[in-house]
Amino acid sequence: MAEGSRPGPLAFGQVVIGPPGSGKSTYCQAMRAFLGQLGRSVAVVNLDPANEAVPGPCALDIGELVTLPDVMGSLGLGPNGGLLYCMEYLEANADWLRERLRALRGHYLLLDCPGQVELYTHHQALRNVLAQLAKWNFRLAAVHLVDSHYCTDPGKFISVLCTSLCTMLHVELPHVNVLSKMDLIEHYGKLAFNLDYYTEVLDLSYLVDHLASDPFFRNFRRLNEKLVEVIEDYSLVSFVPLNVQDKQSMRQVLQAVDKANGYSFGEREQRSLEALMSAAVGADFHFSSTLAVQEKYVQSQDKAVEEEVMDL
């Protein structure tokens, strides 16, 4: 085997994806700081050519190779077409990426990716880049951030479930879906069901019934039922709640990701019964993390009601 084609030593990381405004860059910087406190060597890699103002330290920036404004200006493309071209250009210049990543061996990688949904549902370029990283011995897990405010709208939540499922099937990486900005969920409105209903994606027929109370969605009940059937038949989508300001919440997300990409089972992770059990728990782990967030949510709702009563 030629020296250049030989895979490097094993490395771990997260591919942070999600729609615009879901908090990807904020998550990367918060997770970088959190992992640094745990003693891990961490490197943030910006793979978003439209992100010209990374909010924190960045070890590698795709802007050194290509930027969206340059592509739009030189090729006359719009933002969407320009971003697709940038990802295809990155795929064509995989050697550049490999050379830059070689200097980051020994670091845990946080890949901050673009927010264009098409890149994760049917376009091939970024998927091919991630597949190439796997050949280079990078063990990655996709962290798909979804803004928690979608939980307050049943129609939007079904849409998010469909998008998350499509992304999981297309990207073909170990996947952790995350409900971000949980500290702001009380500002978005009252949830129709308890939070664990949304994180564990329980019986969605209740959601269809709730939608049917809306005159607009009543006409699309059959369509919603079929969409829900697809989601439930695959039985893949669930969410971990996240508040980047809460260290316990960050730890719970990290445990799920470390289990997904295999870091928990590697030689670098100190073996202990607690570490092994936390990685093996699964549903119970998600329930306990959701319960803590649910309690905070309920308390905020009760406080709001008390304030309204006092005002009266």
PDB file of C-alpha atoms in Angstrom:
ATOM      1  CA  MET A   1       0.000   0.000   0.000  1.00  0.00           C
ATOM      2  CA  ALA A   2       1.347   3.432  -0.925  1.00  0.00           C
ATOM      3  CA  GLU A   3       2.287   5.778   1.927  1.00  0.00           C
ATOM      4  CA  GLY A   4      -0.258   8.404   0.859  1.00  0.00           C
ATOM      5  CA  SER A   5      -3.144   5.924   0.748  1.00  0.00           C
ATOM      6  CA  ARG A   6      -2.424   4.368   4.138  1.00  0.00           C
ATOM      7  CA  PRO A   7      -5.066   5.245   6.790  1.00  0.00           C
ATOM      8  CA  GLY A   8      -3.806   7.223   9.752  1.00  0.00           C
ATOM      9  CA  PRO A   9      -4.192   6.376  13.437  1.00  0.00           C
ATOM     10  CA  LEU A  10      -7.708   6.151  14.815  1.00  0.00           C
ATOM     11  CA  ALA A  11      -9.360   9.522  15.541  1.00  0.00           C
ATOM     12  CA  PHE A  12     -12.804  10.469  16.871  1.00  0.00           C
ATOM     13  CA  GLY A  13     -15.129  13.369  16.351  1.00  0.00           C
ATOM     14  CA  GLN A  14     -18.580  14.838  15.761  1.00  0.00           C
ATOM     15  CA  VAL A  15     -20.165  16.042  12.526  1.00  0.00           C
ATOM     16  CA  VAL A  16     -22.442  18.856  13.690  1.00  0.00           C
ATOM     17  CA  ILE A  17     -25.315  19.361  11.258  1.00  0.00           C
ATOM     18  CA  GLY A  18     -28.733  20.978  11.291  1.00  0.00           C
ATOM     19  CA  PRO A  19     -30.770  23.778   9.701  1.00  0.00           C
ATOM     20  CA  PRO A  20     -29.692  27.434   9.885  1.00  0.00           C
ATOM     21  CA  GLY A  21     -30.189  28.961  13.324  1.00  0.00           C
ATOM     22  CA  SER A  22     -30.242  25.650  15.176  1.00  0.00           C
ATOM     23  CA  GLY A  23     -27.102  26.590  17.122  1.00  0.00           C
ATOM     24  CA  LYS A  24     -24.374  24.537  15.402  1.00  0.00           C
ATOM     25  CA  SER A  25     -21.489  26.998  15.872  1.00  0.00           C
ATOM     26  CA  THR A  26     -22.577  27.776  19.441  1.00  0.00           C
ATOM     27  CA  TYR A  27     -22.715  24.047  20.173  1.00  0.00           C
ATOM     28  CA  CYS A  28     -19.238  23.474  18.731  1.00  0.00           C
ATOM     29  CA  GLN A  29     -17.678  26.168  20.890  1.00  0.00           C
ATOM     30  CA  ALA A  30     -19.574  25.072  24.015  1.00  0.00           C
ATOM     31  CA  MET A  31     -18.606  21.429  23.434  1.00  0.00           C
ATOM     32  CA  ARG A  32     -14.990  22.456  22.764  1.00  0.00           C
ATOM     33  CA  ALA A  33     -14.826  24.217  26.130  1.00  0.00           C
ATOM     34  CA  PHE A  34     -16.593  21.344  27.897  1.00  0.00           C
ATOM     35  CA  LEU A  35     -14.288  18.685  26.437  1.00  0.00           C
ATOM     36  CA  GLY A  36     -11.284  20.840  27.261  1.00  0.00           C
ATOM     37  CA  GLN A  37     -12.323  20.783  30.906  1.00  0.00           C
ATOM     38  CA  LEU A  38     -12.421  16.972  30.706  1.00  0.00           C
ATOM     39  CA  GLY A  39      -8.840  16.952  29.471  1.00  0.00           C
ATOM     40  CA  ARG A  40      -9.433  16.107  25.819  1.00  0.00           C
ATOM     41  CA  SER A  41      -7.469  17.818  23.054  1.00  0.00           C
ATOM     42  CA  VAL A  42     -10.174  19.342  20.854  1.00  0.00           C
ATOM     43  CA  ALA A  43     -10.100  21.010  17.444  1.00  0.00           C
ATOM     44  CA  VAL A  44     -13.022  22.814  15.806  1.00  0.00           C
ATOM     45  CA  VAL A  45     -13.123  22.447  12.008  1.00  0.00           C
ATOM     46  CA  ASN A  46     -15.298  24.933  10.106  1.00  0.00           C
ATOM     47  CA  LEU A  47     -16.711  23.258   6.975  1.00  0.00           C
ATOM     48  CA  ASP A  48     -19.258  26.004   6.326  1.00  0.00           C
ATOM     49  CA  PRO A  49     -17.973  28.283   3.513  1.00  0.00           C
ATOM     50  CA  ALA A  50     -20.724  30.784   4.343  1.00  0.00           C
ATOM     51  CA  ASN A  51     -19.612  31.114   7.973  1.00  0.00           C
ATOM     52  CA  GLU A  52     -17.275  34.093   7.898  1.00  0.00           C
ATOM     53  CA  ALA A  53     -17.467  34.863  11.612  1.00  0.00           C
ATOM     54  CA  VAL A  54     -16.740  31.705  13.614  1.00  0.00           C
ATOM     55  CA  PRO A  55     -17.600  32.609  17.239  1.00  0.00           C
ATOM     56  CA  GLY A  56     -14.491  31.021  18.754  1.00  0.00           C
ATOM     57  CA  PRO A  57     -11.153  29.287  18.128  1.00  0.00           C
ATOM     58  CA  CYS A  58     -11.045  27.343  14.864  1.00  0.00           C
ATOM     59  CA  ALA A  59      -8.157  24.991  14.040  1.00  0.00           C
ATOM     60  CA  LEU A  60      -9.126  24.524  10.385  1.00  0.00           C
ATOM     61  CA  ASP A  61     -11.311  26.696   8.157  1.00  0.00           C
ATOM     62  CA  ILE A  62     -12.668  25.739   4.737  1.00  0.00           C
ATOM     63  CA  GLY A  63     -12.390  29.455   3.935  1.00  0.00           C
ATOM     64  CA  GLU A  64      -8.707  28.765   3.207  1.00  0.00           C
ATOM     65  CA  LEU A  65      -9.877  26.654   0.252  1.00  0.00           C
ATOM     66  CA  VAL A  66     -13.137  28.219  -0.907  1.00  0.00           C
ATOM     67  CA  THR A  67     -15.692  30.771   0.307  1.00  0.00           C
ATOM     68  CA  LEU A  68     -19.316  31.235  -0.659  1.00  0.00           C
ATOM     69  CA  PRO A  69     -19.022  34.968  -1.555  1.00  0.00           C
ATOM     70  CA  ASP A  70     -16.151  34.197  -3.955  1.00  0.00           C
ATOM     71  CA  VAL A  71     -18.121  31.426  -5.652  1.00  0.00           C
ATOM     72  CA  MET A  72     -21.250  33.545  -5.967  1.00  0.00           C
ATOM     73  CA  GLY A  73     -19.265  36.456  -7.390  1.00  0.00           C
ATOM     74  CA  SER A  74     -17.174  34.489  -9.876  1.00  0.00           C
ATOM     75  CA  LEU A  75     -19.797  31.988 -11.086  1.00  0.00           C
ATOM     76  CA  GLY A  76     -22.942  34.058 -10.731  1.00  0.00           C
ATOM     77  CA  LEU A  77     -24.616  31.514  -8.478  1.00  0.00           C
ATOM     78  CA  GLY A  78     -27.133  32.169  -5.712  1.00  0.00           C
ATOM     79  CA  PRO A  79     -26.561  31.194  -2.066  1.00  0.00           C
ATOM     80  CA  ASN A  80     -27.983  27.670  -2.419  1.00  0.00           C
ATOM     81  CA  GLY A  81     -26.259  26.792  -5.679  1.00  0.00           C
ATOM     82  CA  GLY A  82     -23.049  28.392  -4.463  1.00  0.00           C
ATOM     83  CA  LEU A  83     -23.030  26.296  -1.296  1.00  0.00           C
ATOM     84  CA  LEU A  84     -23.570  23.086  -3.247  1.00  0.00           C
ATOM     85  CA  TYR A  85     -20.680  24.047  -5.520  1.00  0.00           C
ATOM     86  CA  CYS A  86     -18.452  24.691  -2.483  1.00  0.00           C
ATOM     87  CA  MET A  87     -19.134  21.214  -1.137  1.00  0.00           C
ATOM     88  CA  GLU A  88     -18.426  19.669  -4.539  1.00  0.00           C
ATOM     89  CA  TYR A  89     -15.187  21.666  -4.654  1.00  0.00           C
ATOM     90  CA  LEU A  90     -14.241  20.337  -1.222  1.00  0.00           C
ATOM     91  CA  GLU A  91     -14.938  16.796  -2.414  1.00  0.00           C
ATOM     92  CA  ALA A  92     -12.742  17.342  -5.464  1.00  0.00           C
ATOM     93  CA  ASN A  93      -9.965  18.678  -3.223  1.00  0.00           C
ATOM     94  CA  ALA A  94     -10.099  15.955  -0.574  1.00  0.00           C
ATOM     95  CA  ASP A  95      -6.304  15.826  -0.539  1.00  0.00           C
ATOM     96  CA  TRP A  96      -6.245  19.388   0.794  1.00  0.00           C
ATOM     97  CA  LEU A  97      -8.557  18.385   3.624  1.00  0.00           C
ATOM     98  CA  ARG A  98      -6.541  15.271   4.435  1.00  0.00           C
ATOM     99  CA  GLU A  99      -3.303  17.231   4.578  1.00  0.00           C
ATOM    100  CA  ARG A 100      -4.787  19.812   6.971  1.00  0.00           C
ATOM    101  CA  LEU A 101      -6.377  17.146   9.164  1.00  0.00           C
ATOM    102  CA  ARG A 102      -3.079  15.302   9.399  1.00  0.00           C
ATOM    103  CA  ALA A 103      -1.779  18.131  11.581  1.00  0.00           C
ATOM    104  CA  LEU A 104      -4.748  17.622  13.923  1.00  0.00           C
ATOM    105  CA  ARG A 105      -4.186  13.924  14.633  1.00  0.00           C
ATOM    106  CA  GLY A 106      -4.554  13.252  18.320  1.00  0.00           C
ATOM    107  CA  HIS A 107      -7.361  15.807  18.587  1.00  0.00           C
ATOM    108  CA  TYR A 108     -11.057  15.133  19.039  1.00  0.00           C
ATOM    109  CA  LEU A 109     -12.696  16.869  16.058  1.00  0.00           C
ATOM    110  CA  LEU A 110     -15.840  19.006  16.005  1.00  0.00           C
ATOM    111  CA  LEU A 111     -16.857  19.547  12.368  1.00  0.00           C
ATOM    112  CA  ASP A 112     -19.111  22.606  12.046  1.00  0.00           C
ATOM    113  CA  CYS A 113     -21.077  21.963   8.836  1.00  0.00           C
ATOM    114  CA  PRO A 114     -23.317  24.145   6.612  1.00  0.00           C
ATOM    115  CA  GLY A 115     -27.005  24.543   7.378  1.00  0.00           C
ATOM    116  CA  GLN A 116     -28.433  23.759   3.940  1.00  0.00           C
ATOM    117  CA  VAL A 117     -30.801  20.818   4.374  1.00  0.00           C
ATOM    118  CA  GLU A 118     -30.286  19.489   0.835  1.00  0.00           C
ATOM    119  CA  LEU A 119     -26.695  18.584   1.728  1.00  0.00           C
ATOM    120  CA  TYR A 120     -27.963  15.970   4.184  1.00  0.00           C
ATOM    121  CA  THR A 121     -31.071  14.678   2.434  1.00  0.00           C
ATOM    122  CA  HIS A 122     -30.116  14.015  -1.208  1.00  0.00           C
ATOM    123  CA  HIS A 123     -26.939  15.838  -2.332  1.00  0.00           C
ATOM    124  CA  GLN A 124     -23.896  13.550  -2.476  1.00  0.00           C
ATOM    125  CA  ALA A 125     -20.835  15.805  -2.011  1.00  0.00           C
ATOM    126  CA  LEU A 126     -20.699  16.159   1.783  1.00  0.00           C
ATOM    127  CA  ARG A 127     -21.765  12.548   2.252  1.00  0.00           C
ATOM    128  CA  ASN A 128     -18.832  11.473   0.052  1.00  0.00           C
ATOM    129  CA  VAL A 129     -16.428  13.667   2.044  1.00  0.00           C
ATOM    130  CA  LEU A 130     -17.576  12.042   5.286  1.00  0.00           C
ATOM    131  CA  ALA A 131     -17.218   8.592   3.736  1.00  0.00           C
ATOM    132  CA  GLN A 132     -13.656   9.512   2.782  1.00  0.00           C
ATOM    133  CA  LEU A 133     -12.939  10.575   6.355  1.00  0.00           C
ATOM    134  CA  ALA A 134     -14.091   7.138   7.511  1.00  0.00           C
ATOM    135  CA  LYS A 135     -11.559   5.545   5.138  1.00  0.00           C
ATOM    136  CA  TRP A 136      -8.886   7.729   6.743  1.00  0.00           C
ATOM    137  CA  ASN A 137      -9.741   6.175  10.141  1.00  0.00           C
ATOM    138  CA  PHE A 138     -11.887   8.993  11.513  1.00  0.00           C
ATOM    139  CA  ARG A 139     -14.670   7.577  13.683  1.00  0.00           C
ATOM    140  CA  LEU A 140     -17.419  10.170  13.459  1.00  0.00           C
ATOM    141  CA  ALA A 141     -20.977  10.526  14.745  1.00  0.00           C
ATOM    142  CA  ALA A 142     -23.476  12.960  13.267  1.00  0.00           C
ATOM    143  CA  VAL A 143     -24.976  15.354  15.816  1.00  0.00           C
ATOM    144  CA  HIS A 144     -28.158  16.692  14.235  1.00  0.00           C
ATOM    145  CA  LEU A 145     -29.365  19.832  16.015  1.00  0.00           C
ATOM    146  CA  VAL A 146     -33.051  20.757  15.839  1.00  0.00           C
ATOM    147  CA  ASP A 147     -34.437  23.893  17.460  1.00  0.00           C
ATOM    148  CA  SER A 148     -36.749  22.833  20.313  1.00  0.00           C
ATOM    149  CA  HIS A 149     -39.371  25.414  19.334  1.00  0.00           C
ATOM    150  CA  TYR A 150     -40.599  22.956  16.664  1.00  0.00           C
ATOM    151  CA  CYS A 151     -42.097  20.896  19.502  1.00  0.00           C
ATOM    152  CA  THR A 152     -44.709  23.585  20.076  1.00  0.00           C
ATOM    153  CA  ASP A 153     -46.162  23.137  16.560  1.00  0.00           C
ATOM    154  CA  PRO A 154     -47.344  19.574  15.733  1.00  0.00           C
ATOM    155  CA  GLY A 155     -47.163  20.189  11.973  1.00  0.00           C
ATOM    156  CA  LYS A 156     -43.582  21.441  12.148  1.00  0.00           C
ATOM    157  CA  PHE A 157     -42.605  18.606  14.477  1.00  0.00           C
ATOM    158  CA  ILE A 158     -43.803  15.972  11.989  1.00  0.00           C
ATOM    159  CA  SER A 159     -41.793  17.796   9.321  1.00  0.00           C
ATOM    160  CA  VAL A 160     -38.712  17.729  11.581  1.00  0.00           C
ATOM    161  CA  LEU A 161     -39.163  13.992  12.173  1.00  0.00           C
ATOM    162  CA  CYS A 162     -39.300  13.338   8.423  1.00  0.00           C
ATOM    163  CA  THR A 163     -36.213  15.474   7.806  1.00  0.00           C
ATOM    164  CA  SER A 164     -34.307  13.815  10.650  1.00  0.00           C
ATOM    165  CA  LEU A 165     -35.151  10.340   9.351  1.00  0.00           C
ATOM    166  CA  CYS A 166     -34.155  11.264   5.797  1.00  0.00           C
ATOM    167  CA  THR A 167     -30.877  12.722   7.074  1.00  0.00           C
ATOM    168  CA  MET A 168     -30.070   9.605   9.094  1.00  0.00           C
ATOM    169  CA  LEU A 169     -30.618   7.366   6.080  1.00  0.00           C
ATOM    170  CA  HIS A 170     -28.680   9.573   3.657  1.00  0.00           C
ATOM    171  CA  VAL A 171     -25.632  10.576   5.722  1.00  0.00           C
ATOM    172  CA  GLU A 172     -25.012   6.984   6.854  1.00  0.00           C
ATOM    173  CA  LEU A 173     -23.217   7.842  10.093  1.00  0.00           C
ATOM    174  CA  PRO A 174     -23.999   6.903  13.695  1.00  0.00           C
ATOM    175  CA  HIS A 175     -26.573   9.539  14.538  1.00  0.00           C
ATOM    176  CA  VAL A 176     -27.620  11.535  17.606  1.00  0.00           C
ATOM    177  CA  ASN A 177     -30.589  13.876  17.200  1.00  0.00           C
ATOM    178  CA  VAL A 178     -30.539  16.798  19.624  1.00  0.00           C
ATOM    179  CA  LEU A 179     -33.272  19.259  20.626  1.00  0.00           C
ATOM    180  CA  SER A 180     -31.245  22.437  21.076  1.00  0.00           C
ATOM    181  CA  LYS A 181     -32.044  25.640  22.996  1.00  0.00           C
ATOM    182  CA  MET A 182     -34.030  23.828  25.682  1.00  0.00           C
ATOM    183  CA  ASP A 183     -33.413  26.778  28.011  1.00  0.00           C
ATOM    184  CA  LEU A 184     -35.679  28.846  25.730  1.00  0.00           C
ATOM    185  CA  ILE A 185     -38.477  26.354  25.194  1.00  0.00           C
ATOM    186  CA  GLU A 186     -40.809  28.013  27.714  1.00  0.00           C
ATOM    187  CA  HIS A 187     -40.709  31.171  25.559  1.00  0.00           C
ATOM    188  CA  TYR A 188     -42.056  29.306  22.525  1.00  0.00           C
ATOM    189  CA  GLY A 189     -45.410  28.378  24.026  1.00  0.00           C
ATOM    190  CA  LYS A 190     -47.049  25.492  25.876  1.00  0.00           C
ATOM    191  CA  LEU A 191     -46.372  21.944  24.677  1.00  0.00           C
ATOM    192  CA  ALA A 192     -49.353  19.780  23.793  1.00  0.00           C
ATOM    193  CA  PHE A 193     -47.746  16.770  25.523  1.00  0.00           C
ATOM    194  CA  ASN A 194     -44.986  16.090  28.052  1.00  0.00           C
ATOM    195  CA  LEU A 195     -41.446  16.607  26.805  1.00  0.00           C
ATOM    196  CA  ASP A 196     -40.617  12.891  26.807  1.00  0.00           C
ATOM    197  CA  TYR A 197     -43.339  12.432  24.175  1.00  0.00           C
ATOM    198  CA  TYR A 198     -41.203  14.483  21.784  1.00  0.00           C
ATOM    199  CA  THR A 199     -37.757  13.205  22.769  1.00  0.00           C
ATOM    200  CA  GLU A 200     -38.716   9.521  22.689  1.00  0.00           C
ATOM    201  CA  VAL A 201     -41.123  10.033  19.730  1.00  0.00           C
ATOM    202  CA  LEU A 202     -43.933   8.082  21.356  1.00  0.00           C
ATOM    203  CA  ASP A 203     -47.280   7.121  19.750  1.00  0.00           C
ATOM    204  CA  LEU A 204     -47.584   9.752  16.997  1.00  0.00           C
ATOM    205  CA  SER A 205     -51.268   9.040  16.405  1.00  0.00           C
ATOM    206  CA  TYR A 206     -51.967  11.490  19.238  1.00  0.00           C
ATOM    207  CA  LEU A 207     -50.098  14.131  17.279  1.00  0.00           C
ATOM    208  CA  VAL A 208     -52.213  13.430  14.193  1.00  0.00           C
ATOM    209  CA  ASP A 209     -55.378  13.757  16.290  1.00  0.00           C
ATOM    210  CA  HIS A 210     -54.099  17.041  17.681  1.00  0.00           C
ATOM    211  CA  LEU A 211     -53.438  18.303  14.154  1.00  0.00           C
ATOM    212  CA  ALA A 212     -56.953  17.313  13.089  1.00  0.00           C
ATOM    213  CA  SER A 213     -58.362  19.950  15.448  1.00  0.00           C
ATOM    214  CA  ASP A 214     -56.906  22.580  13.090  1.00  0.00           C
ATOM    215  CA  PRO A 215     -59.283  23.256  10.135  1.00  0.00           C
ATOM    216  CA  PHE A 216     -56.336  23.547   7.729  1.00  0.00           C
ATOM    217  CA  PHE A 217     -54.649  20.269   8.689  1.00  0.00           C
ATOM    218  CA  ARG A 218     -57.953  18.391   8.919  1.00  0.00           C
ATOM    219  CA  ASN A 219     -57.942  18.114   5.125  1.00  0.00           C
ATOM    220  CA  PHE A 220     -54.513  16.463   5.218  1.00  0.00           C
ATOM    221  CA  ARG A 221     -55.170  13.904   7.942  1.00  0.00           C
ATOM    222  CA  ARG A 222     -54.614  10.925   5.633  1.00  0.00           C
ATOM    223  CA  LEU A 223     -51.282  12.360   4.452  1.00  0.00           C
ATOM    224  CA  ASN A 224     -50.139  12.998   8.024  1.00  0.00           C
ATOM    225  CA  GLU A 225     -51.128   9.470   9.023  1.00  0.00           C
ATOM    226  CA  LYS A 226     -48.967   8.017   6.227  1.00  0.00           C
ATOM    227  CA  LEU A 227     -45.995  10.236   7.144  1.00  0.00           C
ATOM    228  CA  VAL A 228     -46.300   9.150  10.767  1.00  0.00           C
ATOM    229  CA  GLU A 229     -46.452   5.487   9.698  1.00  0.00           C
ATOM    230  CA  VAL A 230     -43.160   5.849   7.820  1.00  0.00           C
ATOM    231  CA  ILE A 231     -41.459   7.409  10.862  1.00  0.00           C
ATOM    232  CA  GLU A 232     -42.786   4.762  13.251  1.00  0.00           C
ATOM    233  CA  ASP A 233     -41.996   1.860  10.902  1.00  0.00           C
ATOM    234  CA  TYR A 234     -38.325   2.829  10.762  1.00  0.00           C
ATOM    235  CA  SER A 235     -38.305   3.441  14.544  1.00  0.00           C
ATOM    236  CA  LEU A 236     -34.992   5.295  14.378  1.00  0.00           C
ATOM    237  CA  VAL A 237     -35.722   8.874  15.420  1.00  0.00           C
ATOM    238  CA  SER A 238     -35.410  10.052  19.010  1.00  0.00           C
ATOM    239  CA  PHE A 239     -33.934  13.178  20.574  1.00  0.00           C
ATOM    240  CA  VAL A 240     -31.629  14.174  23.410  1.00  0.00           C
ATOM    241  CA  PRO A 241     -32.531  17.550  24.998  1.00  0.00           C
ATOM    242  CA  LEU A 242     -29.725  20.108  25.184  1.00  0.00           C
ATOM    243  CA  ASN A 243     -29.069  23.331  27.043  1.00  0.00           C
ATOM    244  CA  VAL A 244     -25.485  24.462  26.344  1.00  0.00           C
ATOM    245  CA  GLN A 245     -25.523  26.516  29.554  1.00  0.00           C
ATOM    246  CA  ASP A 246     -26.105  23.383  31.653  1.00  0.00           C
ATOM    247  CA  LYS A 247     -23.055  21.137  32.200  1.00  0.00           C
ATOM    248  CA  GLN A 248     -25.221  18.154  33.103  1.00  0.00           C
ATOM    249  CA  SER A 249     -27.108  18.539  29.822  1.00  0.00           C
ATOM    250  CA  MET A 250     -23.825  18.759  27.897  1.00  0.00           C
ATOM    251  CA  ARG A 251     -22.570  15.635  29.662  1.00  0.00           C
ATOM    252  CA  GLN A 252     -25.688  13.695  28.680  1.00  0.00           C
ATOM    253  CA  VAL A 253     -25.323  14.659  25.025  1.00  0.00           C
ATOM    254  CA  LEU A 254     -21.623  13.769  25.120  1.00  0.00           C
ATOM    255  CA  GLN A 255     -22.379  10.333  26.571  1.00  0.00           C
ATOM    256  CA  ALA A 256     -24.809   9.632  23.716  1.00  0.00           C
ATOM    257  CA  VAL A 257     -22.276  10.806  21.109  1.00  0.00           C
ATOM    258  CA  ASP A 258     -19.366   8.885  22.660  1.00  0.00           C
ATOM    259  CA  LYS A 259     -21.461   5.749  22.561  1.00  0.00           C
ATOM    260  CA  ALA A 260     -22.392   6.402  18.911  1.00  0.00           C
ATOM    261  CA  ASN A 261     -18.878   6.986  17.563  1.00  0.00           C
ATOM    262  CA  GLY A 262     -17.252   4.371  19.798  1.00  0.00           C
ATOM    263  CA  TYR A 263     -15.109   6.705  21.892  1.00  0.00           C
ATOM    264  CA  SER A 264     -16.564   5.273  25.117  1.00  0.00           C
ATOM    265  CA  PHE A 265     -15.223   1.837  24.245  1.00  0.00           C
ATOM    266  CA  GLY A 266     -11.755   2.907  23.102  1.00  0.00           C
ATOM    267  CA  GLU A 267      -8.448   2.721  24.910  1.00  0.00           C
ATOM    268  CA  ARG A 268      -8.433   6.451  25.589  1.00  0.00           C
ATOM    269  CA  GLU A 269     -11.490   6.251  27.826  1.00  0.00           C
ATOM    270  CA  GLN A 270     -10.678   5.209  31.401  1.00  0.00           C
ATOM    271  CA  ARG A 271     -12.491   1.992  32.163  1.00  0.00           C
ATOM    272  CA  SER A 272     -14.936   2.103  35.044  1.00  0.00           C
ATOM    273  CA  LEU A 273     -18.244   0.442  35.803  1.00  0.00           C
ATOM    274  CA  GLU A 274     -19.999   3.823  35.745  1.00  0.00           C
ATOM    275  CA  ALA A 275     -18.670   4.694  32.272  1.00  0.00           C
ATOM    276  CA  LEU A 276     -19.657   1.333  30.840  1.00  0.00           C
ATOM    277  CA  MET A 277     -23.118   1.425  32.384  1.00  0.00           C
ATOM    278  CA  SER A 278     -23.809   4.969  31.185  1.00  0.00           C
ATOM    279  CA  ALA A 279     -22.914   3.915  27.652  1.00  0.00           C
ATOM    280  CA  ALA A 280     -25.090   0.787  27.805  1.00  0.00           C
ATOM    281  CA  VAL A 281     -28.226   2.173  29.452  1.00  0.00           C
ATOM    282  CA  GLY A 282     -29.956   3.508  26.314  1.00  0.00           C
ATOM    283  CA  ALA A 283     -33.617   4.314  26.885  1.00  0.00           C
ATOM    284  CA  ASP A 284     -33.295   4.714  30.661  1.00  0.00           C
ATOM    285  CA  PHE A 285     -30.504   7.227  30.163  1.00  0.00           C
ATOM    286  CA  HIS A 286     -32.616   9.280  27.752  1.00  0.00           C
ATOM    287  CA  PHE A 287     -35.600   9.133  30.110  1.00  0.00           C
ATOM    288  CA  SER A 288     -33.606  10.480  33.069  1.00  0.00           C
ATOM    289  CA  SER A 289     -32.118  13.303  31.002  1.00  0.00           C
ATOM    290  CA  THR A 290     -35.536  14.207  29.625  1.00  0.00           C
ATOM    291  CA  LEU A 291     -37.139  14.054  33.065  1.00  0.00           C
ATOM    292  CA  ALA A 292     -34.738  16.677  34.421  1.00  0.00           C
ATOM    293  CA  VAL A 293     -35.525  19.062  31.566  1.00  0.00           C
ATOM    294  CA  GLN A 294     -39.251  18.330  31.869  1.00  0.00           C
ATOM    295  CA  GLU A 295     -39.179  19.274  35.565  1.00  0.00           C
ATOM    296  CA  LYS A 296     -37.545  22.613  34.745  1.00  0.00           C
ATOM    297  CA  TYR A 297     -40.110  23.205  31.995  1.00  0.00           C
ATOM    298  CA  VAL A 298     -43.060  22.419  34.279  1.00  0.00           C
ATOM    299  CA  GLN A 299     -41.645  24.651  37.011  1.00  0.00           C
ATOM    300  CA  SER A 300     -41.340  27.549  34.565  1.00  0.00           C
ATOM    301  CA  GLN A 301     -44.939  26.989  33.412  1.00  0.00           C
ATOM    302  CA  ASP A 302     -46.201  26.906  37.015  1.00  0.00           C
ATOM    303  CA  LYS A 303     -44.313  30.103  37.798  1.00  0.00           C
ATOM    304  CA  ALA A 304     -45.856  31.822  34.769  1.00  0.00           C
ATOM    305  CA  VAL A 305     -49.361  30.804  35.922  1.00  0.00           C
ATOM    306  CA  GLU A 306     -48.675  32.092  39.442  1.00  0.00           C
ATOM    307  CA  GLU A 307     -47.532  35.442  38.055  1.00  0.00           C
ATOM    308  CA  GLU A 308     -50.703  35.700  35.954  1.00  0.00           C
ATOM    309  CA  VAL A 309     -52.843  34.970  39.029  1.00  0.00           C
ATOM    310  CA  MET A 310     -50.974  37.589  41.053  1.00  0.00           C
ATOM    311  CA  ASP A 311     -51.530  40.151  38.294  1.00  0.00           C
ATOM    312  CA  LEU A 312     -55.264  39.480  38.469  1.00  0.00           C
TER     313      LEU A 312
END
